[in-house]
Short mmCIF file of C-alpha atoms and ligand atoms in Angstrom, two decimals:
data_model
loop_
_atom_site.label_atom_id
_atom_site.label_comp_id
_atom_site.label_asym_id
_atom_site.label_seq_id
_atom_site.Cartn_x
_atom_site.Cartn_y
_atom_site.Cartn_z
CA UNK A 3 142.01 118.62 145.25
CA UNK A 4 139.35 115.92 143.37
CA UNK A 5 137.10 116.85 145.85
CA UNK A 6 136.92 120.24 145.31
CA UNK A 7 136.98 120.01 141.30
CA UNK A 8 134.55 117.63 141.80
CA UNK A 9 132.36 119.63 144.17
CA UNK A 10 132.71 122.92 142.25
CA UNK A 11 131.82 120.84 138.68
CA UNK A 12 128.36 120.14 140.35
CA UNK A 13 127.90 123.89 141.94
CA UNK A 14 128.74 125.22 138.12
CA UNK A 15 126.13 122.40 136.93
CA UNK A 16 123.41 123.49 139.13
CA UNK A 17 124.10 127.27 138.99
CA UNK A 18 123.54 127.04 135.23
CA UNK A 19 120.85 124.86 134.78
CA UNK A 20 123.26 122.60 132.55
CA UNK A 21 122.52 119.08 130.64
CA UNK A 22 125.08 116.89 129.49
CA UNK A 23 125.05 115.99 125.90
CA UNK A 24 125.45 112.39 125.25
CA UNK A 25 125.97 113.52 121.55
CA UNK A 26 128.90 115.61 122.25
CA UNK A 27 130.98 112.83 123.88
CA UNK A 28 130.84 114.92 127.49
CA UNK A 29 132.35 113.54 130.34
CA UNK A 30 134.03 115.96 132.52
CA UNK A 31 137.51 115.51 134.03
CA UNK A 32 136.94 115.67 137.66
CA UNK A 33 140.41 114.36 139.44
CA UNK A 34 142.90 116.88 139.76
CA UNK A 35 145.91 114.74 139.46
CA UNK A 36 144.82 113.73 136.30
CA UNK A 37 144.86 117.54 135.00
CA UNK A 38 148.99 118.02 136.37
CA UNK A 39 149.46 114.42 134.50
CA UNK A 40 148.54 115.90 131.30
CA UNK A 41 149.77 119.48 131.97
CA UNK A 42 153.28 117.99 132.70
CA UNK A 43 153.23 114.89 129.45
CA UNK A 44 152.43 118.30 127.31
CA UNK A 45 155.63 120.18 128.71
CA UNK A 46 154.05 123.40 128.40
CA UNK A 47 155.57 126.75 128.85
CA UNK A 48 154.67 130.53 128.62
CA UNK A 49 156.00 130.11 125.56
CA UNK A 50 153.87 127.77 124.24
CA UNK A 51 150.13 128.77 122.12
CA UNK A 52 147.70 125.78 123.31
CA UNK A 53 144.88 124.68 121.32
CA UNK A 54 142.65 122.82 123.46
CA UNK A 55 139.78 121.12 121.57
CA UNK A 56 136.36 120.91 123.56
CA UNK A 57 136.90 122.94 126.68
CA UNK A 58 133.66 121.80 128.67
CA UNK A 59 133.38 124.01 131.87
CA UNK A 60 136.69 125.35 131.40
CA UNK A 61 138.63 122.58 134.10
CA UNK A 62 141.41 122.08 131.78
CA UNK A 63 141.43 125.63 130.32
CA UNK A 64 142.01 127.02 133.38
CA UNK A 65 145.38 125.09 133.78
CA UNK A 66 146.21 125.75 130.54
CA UNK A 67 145.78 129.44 131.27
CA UNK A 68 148.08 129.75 134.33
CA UNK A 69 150.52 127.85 132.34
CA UNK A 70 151.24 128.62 128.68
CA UNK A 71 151.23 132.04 127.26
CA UNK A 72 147.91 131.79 125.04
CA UNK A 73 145.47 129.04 124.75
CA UNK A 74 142.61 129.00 122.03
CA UNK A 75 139.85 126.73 123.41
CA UNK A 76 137.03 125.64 120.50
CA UNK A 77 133.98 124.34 122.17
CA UNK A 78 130.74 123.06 119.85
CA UNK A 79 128.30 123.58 122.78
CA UNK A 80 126.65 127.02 122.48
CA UNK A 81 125.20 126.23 126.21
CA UNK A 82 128.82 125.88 127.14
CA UNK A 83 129.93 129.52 126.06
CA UNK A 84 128.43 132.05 128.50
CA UNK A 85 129.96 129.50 131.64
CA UNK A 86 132.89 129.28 130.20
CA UNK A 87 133.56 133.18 130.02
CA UNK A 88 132.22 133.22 133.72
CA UNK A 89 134.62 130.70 134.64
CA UNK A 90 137.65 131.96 132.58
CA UNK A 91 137.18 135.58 132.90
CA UNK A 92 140.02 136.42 134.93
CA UNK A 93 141.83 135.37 132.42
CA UNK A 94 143.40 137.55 129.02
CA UNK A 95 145.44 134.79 127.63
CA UNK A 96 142.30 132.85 126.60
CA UNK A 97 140.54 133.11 122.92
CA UNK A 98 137.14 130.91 123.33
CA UNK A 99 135.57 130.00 119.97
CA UNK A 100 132.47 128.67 119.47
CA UNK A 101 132.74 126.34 116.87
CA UNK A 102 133.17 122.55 115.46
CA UNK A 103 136.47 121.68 115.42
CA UNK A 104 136.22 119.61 112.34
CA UNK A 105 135.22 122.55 110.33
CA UNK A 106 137.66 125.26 111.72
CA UNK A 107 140.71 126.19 109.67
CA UNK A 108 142.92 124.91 112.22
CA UNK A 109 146.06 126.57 110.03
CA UNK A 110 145.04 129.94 110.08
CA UNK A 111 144.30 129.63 113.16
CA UNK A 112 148.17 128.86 114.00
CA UNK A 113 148.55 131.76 111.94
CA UNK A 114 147.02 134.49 113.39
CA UNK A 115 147.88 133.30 117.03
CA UNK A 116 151.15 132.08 117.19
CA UNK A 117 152.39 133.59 114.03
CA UNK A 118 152.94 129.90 111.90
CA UNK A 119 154.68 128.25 114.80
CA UNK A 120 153.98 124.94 115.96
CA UNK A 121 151.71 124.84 118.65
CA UNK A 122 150.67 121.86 120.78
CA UNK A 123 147.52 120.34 121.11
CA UNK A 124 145.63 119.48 124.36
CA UNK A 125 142.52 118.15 125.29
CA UNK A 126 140.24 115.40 127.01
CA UNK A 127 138.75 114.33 123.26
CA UNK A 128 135.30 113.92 122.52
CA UNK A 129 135.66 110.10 121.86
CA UNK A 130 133.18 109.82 118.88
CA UNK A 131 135.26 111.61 116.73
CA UNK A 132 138.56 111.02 118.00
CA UNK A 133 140.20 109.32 114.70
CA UNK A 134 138.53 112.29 112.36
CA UNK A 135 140.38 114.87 114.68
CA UNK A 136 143.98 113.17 115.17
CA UNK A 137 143.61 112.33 111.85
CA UNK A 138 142.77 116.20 110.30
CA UNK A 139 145.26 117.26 112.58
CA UNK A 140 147.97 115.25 110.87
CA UNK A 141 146.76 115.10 107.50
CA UNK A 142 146.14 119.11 107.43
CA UNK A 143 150.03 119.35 108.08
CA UNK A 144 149.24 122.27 110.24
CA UNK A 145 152.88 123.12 112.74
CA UNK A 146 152.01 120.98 115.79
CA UNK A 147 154.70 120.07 118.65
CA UNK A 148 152.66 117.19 120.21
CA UNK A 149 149.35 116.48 120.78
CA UNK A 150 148.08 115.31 124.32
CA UNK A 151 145.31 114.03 124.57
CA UNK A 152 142.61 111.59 126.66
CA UNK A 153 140.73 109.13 124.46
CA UNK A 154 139.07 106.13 125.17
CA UNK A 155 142.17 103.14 126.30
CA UNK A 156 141.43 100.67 123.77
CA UNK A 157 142.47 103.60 121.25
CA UNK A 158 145.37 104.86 122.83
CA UNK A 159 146.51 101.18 122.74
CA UNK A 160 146.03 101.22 118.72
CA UNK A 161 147.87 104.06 118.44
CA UNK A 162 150.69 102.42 120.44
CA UNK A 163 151.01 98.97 119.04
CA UNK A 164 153.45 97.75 116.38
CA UNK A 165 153.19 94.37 114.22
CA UNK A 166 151.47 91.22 115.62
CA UNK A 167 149.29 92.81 118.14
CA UNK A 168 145.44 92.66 117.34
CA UNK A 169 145.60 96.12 118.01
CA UNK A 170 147.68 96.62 115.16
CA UNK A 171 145.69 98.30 112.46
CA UNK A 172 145.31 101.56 109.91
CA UNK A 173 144.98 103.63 113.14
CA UNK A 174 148.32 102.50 114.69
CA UNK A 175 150.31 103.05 111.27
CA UNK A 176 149.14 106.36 110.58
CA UNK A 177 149.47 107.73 114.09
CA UNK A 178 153.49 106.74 113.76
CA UNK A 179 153.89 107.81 110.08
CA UNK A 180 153.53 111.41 111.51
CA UNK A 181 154.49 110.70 115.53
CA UNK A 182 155.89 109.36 118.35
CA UNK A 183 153.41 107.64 120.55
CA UNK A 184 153.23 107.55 124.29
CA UNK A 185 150.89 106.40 126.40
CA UNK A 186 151.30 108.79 129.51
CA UNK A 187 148.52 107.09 132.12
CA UNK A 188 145.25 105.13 132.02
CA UNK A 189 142.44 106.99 133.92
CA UNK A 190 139.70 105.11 135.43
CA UNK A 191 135.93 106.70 134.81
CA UNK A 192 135.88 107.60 138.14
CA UNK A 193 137.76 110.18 137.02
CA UNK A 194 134.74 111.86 135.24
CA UNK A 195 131.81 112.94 135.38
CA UNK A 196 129.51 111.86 134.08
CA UNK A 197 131.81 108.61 133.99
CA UNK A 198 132.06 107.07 130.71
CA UNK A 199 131.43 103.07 130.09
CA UNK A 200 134.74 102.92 129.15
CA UNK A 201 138.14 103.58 130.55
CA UNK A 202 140.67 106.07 129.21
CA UNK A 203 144.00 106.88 128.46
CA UNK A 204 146.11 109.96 128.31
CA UNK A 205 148.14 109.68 125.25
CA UNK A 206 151.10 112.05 123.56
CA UNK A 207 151.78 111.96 120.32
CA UNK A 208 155.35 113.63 119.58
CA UNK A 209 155.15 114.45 116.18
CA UNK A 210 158.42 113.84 114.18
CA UNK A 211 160.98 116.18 112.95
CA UNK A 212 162.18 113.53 110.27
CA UNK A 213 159.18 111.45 108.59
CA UNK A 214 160.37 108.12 109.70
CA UNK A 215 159.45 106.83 106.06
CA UNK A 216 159.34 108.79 102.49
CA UNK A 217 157.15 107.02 99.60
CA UNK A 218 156.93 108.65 96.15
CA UNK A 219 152.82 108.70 97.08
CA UNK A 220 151.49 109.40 100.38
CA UNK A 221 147.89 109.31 99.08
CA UNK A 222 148.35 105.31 97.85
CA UNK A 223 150.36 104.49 101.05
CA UNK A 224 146.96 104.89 102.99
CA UNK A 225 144.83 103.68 100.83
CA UNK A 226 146.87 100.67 100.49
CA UNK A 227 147.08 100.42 104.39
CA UNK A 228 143.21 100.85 104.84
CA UNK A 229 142.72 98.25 102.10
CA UNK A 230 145.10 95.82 104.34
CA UNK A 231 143.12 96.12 107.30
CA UNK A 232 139.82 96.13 105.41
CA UNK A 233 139.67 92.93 105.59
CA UNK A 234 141.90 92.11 107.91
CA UNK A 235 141.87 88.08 108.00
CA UNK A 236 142.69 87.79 104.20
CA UNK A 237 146.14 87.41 103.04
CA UNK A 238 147.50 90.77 102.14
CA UNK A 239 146.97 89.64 98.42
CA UNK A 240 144.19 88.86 98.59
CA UNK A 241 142.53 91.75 100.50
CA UNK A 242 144.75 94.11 98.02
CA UNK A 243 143.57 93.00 94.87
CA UNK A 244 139.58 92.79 96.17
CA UNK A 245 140.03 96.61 96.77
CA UNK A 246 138.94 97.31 93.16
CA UNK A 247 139.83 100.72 93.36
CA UNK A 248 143.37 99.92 93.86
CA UNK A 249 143.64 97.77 90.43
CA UNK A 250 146.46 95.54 91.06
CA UNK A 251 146.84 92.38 90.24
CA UNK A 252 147.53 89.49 92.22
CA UNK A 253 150.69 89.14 90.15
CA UNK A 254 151.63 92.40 90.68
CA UNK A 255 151.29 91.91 94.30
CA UNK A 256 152.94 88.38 94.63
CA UNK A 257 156.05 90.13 92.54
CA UNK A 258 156.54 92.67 95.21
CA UNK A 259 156.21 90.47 98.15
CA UNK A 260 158.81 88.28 96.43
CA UNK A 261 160.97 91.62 96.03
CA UNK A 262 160.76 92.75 99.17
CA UNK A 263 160.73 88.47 100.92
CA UNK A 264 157.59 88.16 102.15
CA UNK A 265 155.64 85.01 101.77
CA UNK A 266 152.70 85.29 99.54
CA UNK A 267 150.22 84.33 102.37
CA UNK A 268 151.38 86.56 104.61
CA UNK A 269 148.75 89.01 106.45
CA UNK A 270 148.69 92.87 106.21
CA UNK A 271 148.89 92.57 110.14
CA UNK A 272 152.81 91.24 110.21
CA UNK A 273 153.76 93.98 107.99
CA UNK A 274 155.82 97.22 109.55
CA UNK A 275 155.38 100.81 108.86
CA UNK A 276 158.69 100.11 106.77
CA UNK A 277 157.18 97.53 104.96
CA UNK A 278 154.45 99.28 103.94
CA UNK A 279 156.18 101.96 102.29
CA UNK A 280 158.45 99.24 100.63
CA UNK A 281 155.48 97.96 98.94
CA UNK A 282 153.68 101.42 97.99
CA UNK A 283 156.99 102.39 96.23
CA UNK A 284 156.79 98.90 94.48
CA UNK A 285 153.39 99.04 93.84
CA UNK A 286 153.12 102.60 92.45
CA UNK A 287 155.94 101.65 90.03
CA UNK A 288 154.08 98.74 89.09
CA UNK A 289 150.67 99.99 88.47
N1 LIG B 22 137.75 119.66 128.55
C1 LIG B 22 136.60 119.36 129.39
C2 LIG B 22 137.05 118.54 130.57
O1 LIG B 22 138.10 117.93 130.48
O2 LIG B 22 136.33 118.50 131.57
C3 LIG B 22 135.50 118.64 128.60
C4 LIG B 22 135.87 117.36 127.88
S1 LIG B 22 134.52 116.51 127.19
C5 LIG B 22 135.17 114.87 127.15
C6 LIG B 22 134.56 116.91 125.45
C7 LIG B 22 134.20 118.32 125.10
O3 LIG B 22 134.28 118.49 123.68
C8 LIG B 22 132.80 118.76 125.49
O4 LIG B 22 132.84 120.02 126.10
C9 LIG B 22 132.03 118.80 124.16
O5 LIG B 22 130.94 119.70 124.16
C10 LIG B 22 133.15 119.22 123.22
N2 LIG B 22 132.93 118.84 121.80
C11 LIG B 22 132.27 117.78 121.30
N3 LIG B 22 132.30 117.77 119.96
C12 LIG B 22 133.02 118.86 119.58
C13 LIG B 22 133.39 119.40 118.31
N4 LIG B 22 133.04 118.80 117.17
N5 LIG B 22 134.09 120.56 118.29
C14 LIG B 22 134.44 121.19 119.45
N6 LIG B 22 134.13 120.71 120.67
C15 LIG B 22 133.43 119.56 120.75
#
């Protein structure tokens, strides 16, 4: 099965004269196991409205197509368009949009396809702009299911990691403030083409009926979690009150590390999701 998505990836290559663009993060997924692998971590049904972001030559789409009941496919690549409605015209169920995905109103979009319900998210990401998508996906509170994605394995593993880990970072807390994640497989670059210098990961990211923690201030949660890993080998005091912006003192902070136990010296790094919500609600009150 590779070897025919592989073989029929070059034939569409040649037929159309096309050029990868470095700058658009393409790398085309070429291994056909790897496409059921992320078809079956999404769990999708005819019931189900896909939005797959960055569609390439249509590989995935197709899938996505025989499988869920609509699927709205944005692709940046103007070059891409007229082969992808060769390669997906035998199919109704498909909307193909031309567009960035970091400027589309993702929420309307919901909207006037699946009528406000929660869709799910699929793709094989563009890498350099991974963190701005997951991120805008979350942070827009648009109705998502899960989002299942490939991204680059270094970043799947920050979105996995808890406490301790040097993984651990801004990335991994706000990933499981809004979701559940799970790393589904890692995918070797022989897997694309062309294949990337780095190796991959399919990730899903269940995103959570219950908020697993509720501050008074989501806004100062993150900013206070960025500060943390900032500068990531102070103490969290320390790093906290150099974020200017922030104005707390290192009073203020010692207090509610005392409050909630935690030794003055200790490092943003050892703190969990939990803890960091602790201290926003202490902080906020403080400040
Ligand atoms: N889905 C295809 C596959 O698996 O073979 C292609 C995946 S390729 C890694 C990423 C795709 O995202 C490319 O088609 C690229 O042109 C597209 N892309 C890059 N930046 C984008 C953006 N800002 N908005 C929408 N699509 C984008």
């Amino acid at each position: 099965m590779e070897q025919n998505i592989s073989q029929s990836t070059i034939e569409i290559i040649k037929k159309y004269d096309f050029v990868f663009q470095k700058k658009f993060g393409q790398n085309f997924l070429i291994d056909g196991r790897v496409l059921d692998k992320i078809i079956e971590a999404a769990g999708i049904g005819k019931e189900d409205c896909v939005l797959e972001i960055g569609p390439g030559i249509g590989t995935l789409t197709k899938r996505l197509a025989e499988e869920a009941g609509k699927v709205i496919a944005v692709e940046i690549d103007k070059k891409l368009i007229p082969i992808l409605g060769d390669v997906l015209g035998g199919y109704d169920n498909v909307t193909l949009l031309n567009e960035d995905i970091l400027k589309v109103d993702i929420g309307a979009l919901v909207e006037e396809y699946n009528g406000g319900k929660p869709i799910k998210v699929v793709a094989n990401l563009p890498y350099y702009i991974t963190t701005p998508i997951i991120m805008g996906l979350f942070e827009s509170h648009v109705p998502i299911d899960n989002i299942t994605v490939m991204v680059q394995k270094e970043v799947a593993e920050r979105m996995q990691t808890g406490p301790g880990s040097k993984d651990y970072g801004a990335l991994s807390l706000a990933v499981q403030y809004y979701a559940l994640p799970y790393i589904v497989a890692n995918v070797p670059p022989n897997c694309f083409m062309p294949r990337p210098k780095v190796g991959s990961a399919v990730i899903r990211l269940t995103r959570h009926e219950e908020q697993p923690v509720v501050v008074k201030n989501e806004r100062f949660l993150f900013q206070l979690i960025r500060a943390s890993f900032n500068q990531r080998r102070k103490t969290l005091q320390n790093a906290l009150h150099n974020m200017g912006e922030l104005e707390l003192s290192k009073e203020q902070i010692a207090d509610a590390l005392r409050k909630m136990g935690l030794s003055e010296s200790v490092r943003g790094e050892k703190l969990t999701l939990e803890e960091f919500a602790q201290l926003s609600d202490l902080l906020l009150k403080e400040s």
